[in-house]
Short mmCIF file of C-alpha atoms in Angstrom, two decimals:
data_model
loop_
_atom_site.label_atom_id
_atom_site.label_comp_id
_atom_site.label_asym_id
_atom_site.label_seq_id
_atom_site.Cartn_x
_atom_site.Cartn_y
_atom_site.Cartn_z
CA MET A 1 2.30 -8.71 19.41
CA ALA A 2 0.89 -8.41 22.88
CA ALA A 3 2.58 -8.87 26.25
CA CYS A 4 1.97 -12.30 27.76
CA LEU A 5 1.43 -11.89 31.50
CA LEU A 6 0.97 -14.84 33.82
CA GLY A 7 -0.30 -15.32 37.34
CA PRO A 8 -2.40 -12.94 39.44
CA LEU A 9 -1.12 -9.88 37.53
CA ALA A 10 -2.89 -10.98 34.35
CA SER A 11 -6.02 -8.87 34.66
CA MET A 12 -4.15 -5.81 35.90
CA GLY A 13 -1.58 -6.24 33.14
CA ALA A 14 -4.30 -6.49 30.54
CA GLY A 15 -5.88 -3.31 31.81
CA LEU A 16 -2.56 -1.46 31.83
CA ALA A 17 -1.80 -2.78 28.35
CA GLY A 18 -5.18 -1.56 27.13
CA CYS A 19 -4.67 1.91 28.62
CA THR A 20 -1.11 2.10 27.28
CA GLY A 21 -2.29 0.96 23.87
CA MET A 22 -5.00 3.61 23.83
CA GLN A 23 -2.50 6.32 24.80
CA LEU A 24 0.02 5.19 22.18
CA THR A 25 -2.73 4.99 19.58
CA SER A 26 -3.89 8.50 20.47
CA CYS A 27 -0.35 9.88 20.15
CA ALA A 28 0.21 8.02 16.91
CA ILE A 29 -3.05 9.28 15.41
CA SER A 30 -2.25 12.84 16.50
CA SER A 31 1.21 12.68 14.92
CA LEU A 32 -0.20 11.05 11.80
CA CYS A 33 -2.85 13.75 11.42
CA SER A 34 -0.22 16.48 11.78
CA PHE A 35 1.98 14.79 9.21
CA ALA A 36 -0.94 14.18 6.86
CA CYS A 37 -2.16 17.77 7.06
CA ALA A 38 1.34 19.08 6.37
CA ALA A 39 1.84 16.64 3.51
CA VAL A 40 -1.52 17.44 1.96
CA GLY A 41 -0.81 21.15 2.30
CA ARG A 42 2.52 20.77 0.50
CA THR A 43 1.06 18.46 -2.10
CA VAL A 44 -2.07 20.41 -2.98
CA GLY A 45 -0.93 23.94 -2.33
CA GLY A 46 2.66 23.62 -3.49
CA ASN A 47 4.21 25.34 -6.43
CA GLY A 48 3.03 24.29 -9.86
CA THR A 49 0.69 25.12 -12.67
CA LYS A 50 -3.06 25.17 -12.25
CA ALA A 51 -3.29 21.83 -14.04
CA THR A 52 -0.79 20.31 -11.61
CA GLN A 53 -2.63 21.61 -8.56
CA VAL A 54 -5.98 20.36 -9.89
CA SER A 55 -4.50 16.93 -10.53
CA ARG A 56 -2.92 16.83 -7.07
CA THR A 57 -6.22 17.75 -5.46
CA ALA A 58 -7.91 14.94 -7.37
CA ARG A 59 -5.35 12.38 -6.18
CA VAL A 60 -5.69 13.45 -2.55
CA THR A 61 -9.49 13.34 -2.78
CA TYR A 62 -9.49 9.86 -4.28
CA LEU A 63 -7.14 8.79 -1.51
CA GLY A 64 -9.65 10.15 1.02
CA LEU A 65 -12.47 8.12 -0.56
CA PHE A 66 -10.26 5.04 -0.42
CA LEU A 67 -9.60 5.61 3.29
CA VAL A 68 -13.31 6.04 4.01
CA THR A 69 -14.15 2.83 2.14
CA THR A 70 -11.44 0.98 4.08
CA MET A 71 -12.77 2.21 7.43
CA ILE A 72 -16.38 1.37 6.52
CA ALA A 73 -15.35 -2.13 5.45
CA GLY A 74 -13.50 -2.59 8.75
CA ILE A 75 -16.54 -1.48 10.76
CA PHE A 76 -18.84 -3.76 8.76
CA ARG A 77 -16.50 -6.68 9.30
CA ASP A 78 -16.32 -6.32 13.08
CA VAL A 79 -19.49 -4.57 14.28
CA VAL A 80 -22.34 -3.85 11.92
CA PRO A 81 -23.39 -7.14 10.21
CA GLU A 82 -25.04 -8.68 13.25
CA GLN A 83 -26.95 -5.47 14.01
CA LEU A 84 -28.12 -4.86 10.44
CA GLY A 85 -29.08 -8.51 10.10
CA LYS A 86 -31.86 -7.88 12.64
CA ILE A 87 -33.53 -5.33 10.34
CA GLU A 88 -36.33 -7.21 8.60
CA TRP A 89 -36.21 -5.45 5.23
CA LEU A 90 -32.44 -5.93 5.00
CA SER A 91 -31.99 -9.39 6.50
CA LYS A 92 -33.16 -11.18 3.32
CA ASN A 93 -30.35 -9.71 1.24
CA LEU A 94 -27.73 -9.75 3.99
CA SER A 95 -28.13 -13.40 4.91
CA CYS A 96 -25.92 -15.95 3.17
CA PRO A 97 -27.28 -18.91 1.18
CA PRO A 98 -27.60 -22.13 3.20
CA ASP A 99 -24.81 -23.90 1.30
CA ARG A 100 -22.34 -21.08 2.07
CA ASP A 101 -23.50 -20.01 5.51
CA SER A 102 -20.82 -19.75 8.18
CA PRO A 103 -20.11 -17.57 11.24
CA THR A 104 -18.03 -15.20 9.07
CA CYS A 105 -20.07 -15.31 5.87
CA VAL A 106 -22.17 -12.18 6.47
CA ALA A 107 -19.14 -10.14 7.52
CA ARG A 108 -17.14 -11.34 4.51
CA ALA A 109 -20.01 -10.46 2.19
CA PHE A 110 -20.18 -6.96 3.71
CA VAL A 111 -16.51 -6.32 3.01
CA LEU A 112 -16.94 -7.56 -0.55
CA ARG A 113 -19.94 -5.25 -0.99
CA MET A 114 -17.79 -2.23 -0.18
CA CYS A 115 -14.98 -3.46 -2.43
CA CYS A 116 -17.34 -4.09 -5.33
CA ALA A 117 -18.95 -0.65 -5.04
CA HIS A 118 -15.58 1.09 -4.87
CA VAL A 119 -14.25 -0.84 -7.87
CA ALA A 120 -17.39 -0.16 -9.92
CA PHE A 121 -17.19 3.58 -9.13
CA HIS A 122 -13.60 3.86 -10.33
CA MET A 123 -14.17 1.63 -13.36
CA VAL A 124 -16.93 3.95 -14.58
CA LEU A 125 -14.66 6.98 -14.14
CA ALA A 126 -11.79 5.18 -15.86
CA PHE A 127 -13.87 4.35 -18.95
CA ALA A 128 -15.25 7.90 -19.01
CA CYS A 129 -11.71 9.34 -19.08
CA ILE A 130 -10.29 7.17 -21.86
CA GLY A 131 -8.46 9.48 -24.26
CA ALA A 132 -8.74 12.54 -21.98
CA ASP A 133 -5.02 13.28 -21.69
CA ASP A 134 -5.17 16.88 -20.43
CA LEU A 135 -7.51 19.39 -18.81
CA GLU A 136 -8.42 20.90 -22.17
CA ASN A 137 -10.48 17.80 -22.93
CA PRO A 138 -14.06 18.34 -21.66
CA ARG A 139 -14.21 14.79 -20.33
CA SER A 140 -11.37 15.49 -17.90
CA VAL A 141 -14.03 16.79 -15.51
CA PHE A 142 -14.90 13.14 -14.79
CA HIS A 143 -11.49 12.84 -13.17
CA THR A 144 -10.72 16.27 -11.69
CA GLY A 145 -14.10 17.93 -11.12
CA ALA A 146 -17.78 17.53 -10.23
CA TRP A 147 -16.87 16.35 -6.75
CA GLY A 148 -20.33 16.91 -5.32
CA VAL A 149 -21.95 14.70 -7.94
CA LYS A 150 -19.21 12.07 -7.76
CA THR A 151 -19.34 11.90 -3.97
CA LEU A 152 -23.11 11.42 -4.13
CA VAL A 153 -22.75 8.67 -6.73
CA TRP A 154 -19.99 7.07 -4.64
CA GLY A 155 -22.24 7.02 -1.56
CA LEU A 156 -25.26 5.68 -3.47
CA ALA A 157 -23.12 2.96 -5.04
CA HIS A 158 -22.08 1.71 -1.61
CA LEU A 159 -25.60 2.02 -0.21
CA SER A 160 -27.14 0.14 -3.14
CA THR A 161 -25.08 -2.95 -2.35
CA LEU A 162 -27.19 -3.49 0.77
CA PHE A 163 -30.17 -4.28 -1.47
CA MET A 164 -28.36 -6.94 -3.49
CA PRO A 165 -28.15 -10.62 -2.45
CA SER A 166 -25.00 -11.87 -0.80
CA THR A 167 -24.56 -14.62 -3.41
CA PHE A 168 -23.38 -12.11 -6.02
CA PHE A 169 -20.70 -10.68 -3.76
CA LEU A 170 -19.50 -14.09 -2.59
CA ASP A 171 -18.94 -14.97 -6.26
CA PHE A 172 -17.25 -11.60 -6.74
CA GLY A 173 -14.88 -12.66 -3.98
CA TRP A 174 -12.96 -14.90 -6.38
CA LEU A 175 -12.24 -11.95 -8.65
CA ALA A 176 -11.37 -9.86 -5.61
CA LEU A 177 -8.93 -12.58 -4.51
CA ALA A 178 -7.11 -12.50 -7.86
CA CYS A 179 -6.99 -8.70 -7.84
CA GLY A 180 -5.82 -8.80 -4.23
CA VAL A 181 -2.81 -10.87 -5.29
CA LEU A 182 -2.00 -8.28 -7.96
CA PHE A 183 -2.41 -5.49 -5.41
CA LEU A 184 -0.01 -7.30 -3.08
CA MET A 185 2.55 -7.47 -5.89
CA VAL A 186 2.08 -3.75 -6.50
CA GLN A 187 2.62 -3.13 -2.78
CA ILE A 188 5.91 -5.03 -2.92
CA ILE A 189 7.07 -3.02 -5.94
CA LEU A 190 6.13 0.28 -4.27
CA PHE A 191 7.80 -0.81 -1.04
CA ILE A 192 11.01 -1.71 -2.90
CA ASP A 193 10.96 1.66 -4.67
CA TRP A 194 10.53 3.49 -1.36
CA VAL A 195 13.28 1.48 0.38
CA PHE A 196 15.77 2.09 -2.44
CA ALA A 197 15.00 5.82 -2.34
CA TRP A 198 15.56 5.79 1.45
CA ASN A 199 18.83 3.86 1.04
CA GLU A 200 20.21 6.17 -1.67
CA SER A 201 19.21 9.26 0.31
CA TRP A 202 21.27 8.21 3.34
CA ILE A 203 24.23 7.09 1.21
CA ASP A 204 24.30 10.44 -0.61
CA LYS A 205 24.59 12.24 2.73
CA ASP A 206 27.93 10.52 3.41
CA GLY A 207 29.15 9.82 -0.10
CA THR A 208 29.41 6.39 -1.67
CA ASN A 209 33.01 5.78 -0.59
CA ASN A 210 32.66 7.03 3.01
CA VAL A 211 31.63 3.67 4.44
CA THR A 212 32.46 4.74 8.00
CA GLY A 213 30.23 7.82 7.90
CA PRO A 214 27.34 8.18 10.36
CA TRP A 215 24.66 7.57 7.72
CA HIS A 216 26.36 4.39 6.52
CA LEU A 217 26.52 3.19 10.12
CA ALA A 218 22.83 4.03 10.53
CA LEU A 219 22.04 1.96 7.43
CA GLY A 220 24.02 -0.91 8.93
CA GLY A 221 22.02 -0.65 12.14
CA VAL A 222 18.70 -0.61 10.29
CA SER A 223 19.81 -3.61 8.23
CA LEU A 224 20.80 -5.54 11.36
CA VAL A 225 17.46 -4.80 13.04
CA GLY A 226 15.56 -5.79 9.89
CA PHE A 227 17.33 -9.12 9.44
CA THR A 228 17.18 -9.95 13.15
CA THR A 229 13.46 -9.20 13.33
CA ALA A 230 12.70 -11.20 10.17
CA LEU A 231 14.65 -14.23 11.40
CA THR A 232 13.11 -14.04 14.88
CA LEU A 233 9.60 -13.72 13.48
CA SER A 234 10.23 -16.68 11.17
CA GLY A 235 11.15 -18.76 14.21
CA PHE A 236 7.93 -17.75 15.95
CA LEU A 237 5.95 -18.64 12.81
CA TYR A 238 7.15 -22.24 13.05
CA THR A 239 5.97 -22.29 16.68
CA TRP A 240 2.63 -20.56 16.08
CA PHE A 241 1.58 -22.19 12.81
CA GLY A 242 3.71 -25.32 12.49
CA HIS A 243 1.38 -27.57 14.48
CA SER A 244 -2.15 -27.63 15.88
CA THR A 245 -3.02 -27.91 19.56
CA GLY A 246 -6.69 -28.66 18.82
CA ASP A 247 -7.45 -31.00 15.94
CA MET A 248 -4.41 -33.27 15.90
CA SER A 249 -5.41 -34.59 12.46
CA ALA A 250 -4.96 -31.13 10.92
CA ASP A 251 -2.19 -31.04 8.33
CA CYS A 252 0.05 -27.99 8.82
CA GLY A 253 2.52 -28.97 6.11
CA MET A 254 1.38 -26.22 3.74
CA TYR A 255 2.01 -23.55 6.37
CA ILE A 256 5.47 -24.95 7.09
CA PHE A 257 6.17 -24.94 3.34
CA PHE A 258 5.33 -21.24 2.97
CA ILE A 259 7.31 -20.28 6.08
CA THR A 260 10.34 -22.19 4.78
CA LEU A 261 9.94 -20.78 1.27
CA ASN A 262 9.82 -17.25 2.64
CA LEU A 263 12.95 -17.90 4.71
CA ILE A 264 14.82 -19.29 1.68
CA MET A 265 13.70 -16.38 -0.50
CA PHE A 266 14.94 -13.62 1.78
CA LEU A 267 18.23 -15.46 2.42
CA PHE A 268 18.63 -15.66 -1.36
CA LEU A 269 17.88 -11.93 -1.66
CA THR A 270 20.52 -11.22 0.96
CA GLY A 271 23.12 -13.19 -0.97
CA MET A 272 22.18 -11.36 -4.16
CA SER A 273 22.58 -8.04 -2.33
CA PHE A 274 26.20 -8.89 -1.51
CA LYS A 275 26.77 -9.65 -5.19
CA ALA A 276 24.98 -6.51 -6.37
CA THR A 277 27.27 -4.21 -4.38
CA GLU A 278 30.10 -5.12 -6.75
CA TRP A 279 28.49 -3.33 -9.70
CA MET A 280 26.12 -1.01 -7.83
CA PRO A 281 27.77 0.26 -4.60
CA SER A 282 24.72 2.32 -3.66
CA THR A 283 22.54 -0.74 -3.05
CA GLY A 284 23.83 -2.22 0.20
CA LEU A 285 22.02 -4.63 2.50
CA MET A 286 19.33 -2.32 3.85
CA PRO A 287 16.86 -2.79 0.94
CA SER A 288 17.02 -6.58 1.18
CA ALA A 289 16.65 -6.40 4.98
CA MET A 290 13.54 -4.25 4.75
CA VAL A 291 12.04 -6.35 1.94
CA SER A 292 12.71 -9.52 3.96
CA LEU A 293 10.94 -8.00 6.96
CA PHE A 294 8.04 -6.87 4.76
CA MET A 295 7.66 -10.33 3.22
CA THR A 296 7.77 -12.01 6.62
CA PHE A 297 5.15 -9.67 8.05
CA LYS A 298 2.84 -10.22 5.07
CA LEU A 299 3.20 -13.98 5.58
CA THR A 300 2.41 -13.50 9.27
CA ALA A 301 -0.74 -11.54 8.40
CA GLY A 302 -1.90 -14.28 6.03
CA LEU A 303 -1.27 -17.11 8.49
CA TYR A 304 -2.78 -15.16 11.39
CA ALA A 305 -6.08 -14.97 9.51
CA GLN A 306 -6.34 -18.78 9.36
CA ASN A 307 -8.08 -20.83 12.04
CA GLN A 308 -6.41 -24.15 11.28
CA CYS A 309 -2.92 -24.67 12.75
CA ASN A 310 -3.17 -21.30 14.50
CA VAL A 311 -1.86 -21.77 18.03
CA ILE A 312 -2.58 -18.13 18.86
CA ALA A 313 -6.28 -18.41 17.94
CA GLN A 314 -6.63 -21.72 19.77
CA GLY A 315 -4.89 -20.52 22.93
CA PRO A 316 -6.29 -18.53 25.88
CA SER A 317 -7.64 -15.08 25.13
CA LEU A 318 -4.80 -13.58 27.20
CA TYR A 319 -2.28 -14.55 24.53
CA LYS A 320 -4.21 -13.35 21.48
CA GLY A 321 -3.44 -9.68 21.83
CA PRO A 322 -5.69 -6.92 20.49
CA PRO A 323 -8.24 -8.46 18.10
CA GLY A 324 -7.38 -7.89 14.46
CA VAL A 325 -4.14 -6.05 15.27
CA VAL A 326 -2.14 -7.87 12.57
CA SER A 327 -4.84 -7.29 9.96
CA ALA A 328 -5.09 -3.63 10.97
CA ILE A 329 -1.34 -3.12 10.59
CA SER A 330 -1.39 -4.90 7.24
CA ILE A 331 -4.24 -2.71 6.00
CA GLY A 332 -2.41 0.37 7.29
CA ILE A 333 0.70 -0.57 5.32
CA ALA A 334 -1.40 -1.04 2.18
CA VAL A 335 -3.04 2.36 2.64
CA VAL A 336 0.29 4.11 3.24
CA LEU A 337 1.81 2.52 0.13
CA ALA A 338 -1.25 3.48 -1.91
CA ALA A 339 -0.94 7.05 -0.64
CA TYR A 340 2.77 7.09 -1.46
CA ASN A 341 2.01 5.95 -4.99
CA SER A 342 -0.97 8.24 -5.50
CA VAL A 343 0.49 11.45 -4.12
CA TRP A 344 4.26 11.32 -4.38
CA ILE A 345 5.20 8.90 -7.19
CA SER A 346 2.37 10.00 -9.48
CA GLY A 347 3.16 13.62 -8.68
CA SER A 348 6.82 13.24 -9.64
CA MET A 349 5.88 11.42 -12.85
CA GLU A 350 3.43 14.17 -13.70
CA ALA A 351 6.04 16.86 -13.04
CA THR A 352 8.48 15.08 -15.37
CA ALA A 353 5.81 14.82 -18.06
CA ASN A 354 4.99 18.53 -17.72
CA ARG A 355 8.67 19.45 -18.09
CA GLU A 356 8.91 17.34 -21.22
CA LYS A 357 5.81 19.02 -22.66
CA ALA A 358 7.29 22.44 -21.92
CA VAL A 359 10.60 21.60 -23.61
CA LEU A 360 9.09 19.86 -26.64
CA PRO A 361 7.85 23.03 -28.48
CA THR A 362 11.30 24.61 -28.08
CA LEU A 363 13.00 21.55 -29.51
CA ARG A 364 10.60 21.48 -32.45
CA LYS A 365 11.22 25.17 -33.14
CA GLU A 366 14.98 24.69 -33.05
CA SER A 367 14.82 21.66 -35.34
CA ALA A 368 12.62 23.53 -37.83
CA SER A 369 14.91 26.61 -38.11
CA PRO A 370 17.48 26.42 -41.00
CA ALA A 371 21.14 25.96 -40.07
CA PRO A 372 23.58 28.73 -41.09
CA ALA A 373 25.61 28.08 -44.24
CA THR A 374 29.25 27.16 -43.65
CA THR A 375 32.40 26.94 -45.75
CA GLU A 376 33.73 23.61 -46.88
CA ALA A 377 36.27 23.74 -44.08
CA GLY A 378 33.46 24.43 -41.61
CA ALA A 379 35.25 27.53 -40.32
CA GLY A 380 32.31 29.91 -40.46
CA PRO A 381 29.68 31.47 -42.74
CA ALA A 382 30.52 31.36 -46.43
CA ALA A 383 31.60 34.61 -48.06
CA ALA A 384 28.90 36.39 -50.00
CA ALA A 385 31.20 36.95 -52.98
CA PRO A 386 34.72 35.96 -53.94
CA GLY A 387 37.55 38.42 -53.85
CA GLY A 388 37.73 41.09 -51.50
#
């Protein structure tokens, strides 16, 4: 993740890396803001009925609240707990019980406080909107309106967690862990959906049979980069997490098992991709390459967060890279996938549902109208009277 510089250039290299990282981050944030503003403008202000625009605005607003909660949790994890713990009237609730106290306990409890408040806020809204299928239902305002009141309640919910003991949130952490696994599965499904859409989009530009077209070659290049990166990163994982340089009695077998399992899984997916092209030519290798890279990075993020058998954490600070960089990237991916689901996938599903609602009355009217009488031969309307 970070450049490893040796010798007398270490301090200068670290400074240059920090400056370069800040510049790249600034450019990335600027580009991201421009993209986000354009996307929000198209999403909220695009063509559509009033109901569609109201629903789009609601999704974007909820996404904004999710981003704010994520940033607050990140700040609490890295900066705030130690400072707030010095406040006398807060320290009693913020401190961890003696049997669970650890250097990271207070920070972990802070993150769980934010998660619990955010979940409780959305659970209340979800129960309030049960059965409210359209904007004509008065209770739809709980989902699409009253933003001033809901924002105030959202803020008070997060603030109120500071006055609750840490024990409750540490117990809530087990539920959060189970839900986190489900959220990770949802991320994988959303990522697969996005990758397949990307793959089909590039194939359509050349045509399925034009395998030598520029877009097919681009897909081949992306696939090669994805597989190469995933395999290379897997090799580094064995080096970084396959043994311990500190406590030699530490057992790293579980980490080796997961690294090997991940490697076997994405090799199996690659083999299945070759087979799938026989009955679905539009699949190709690019989806499996990107999914393999995604799985390997998620495994890296999980192992990086562990202290045991973590050569990077046990090594000199020069080799650690920016603190929390892997976790930050992982959180960023989760936020982007949540935004993709909330704004684009949900929007397309809503548009399809609206089209079906618009067509349904016409179909009912046509099915209710009587069919014209026909002759036995079915050649046209029956004659009103015989003879002529």
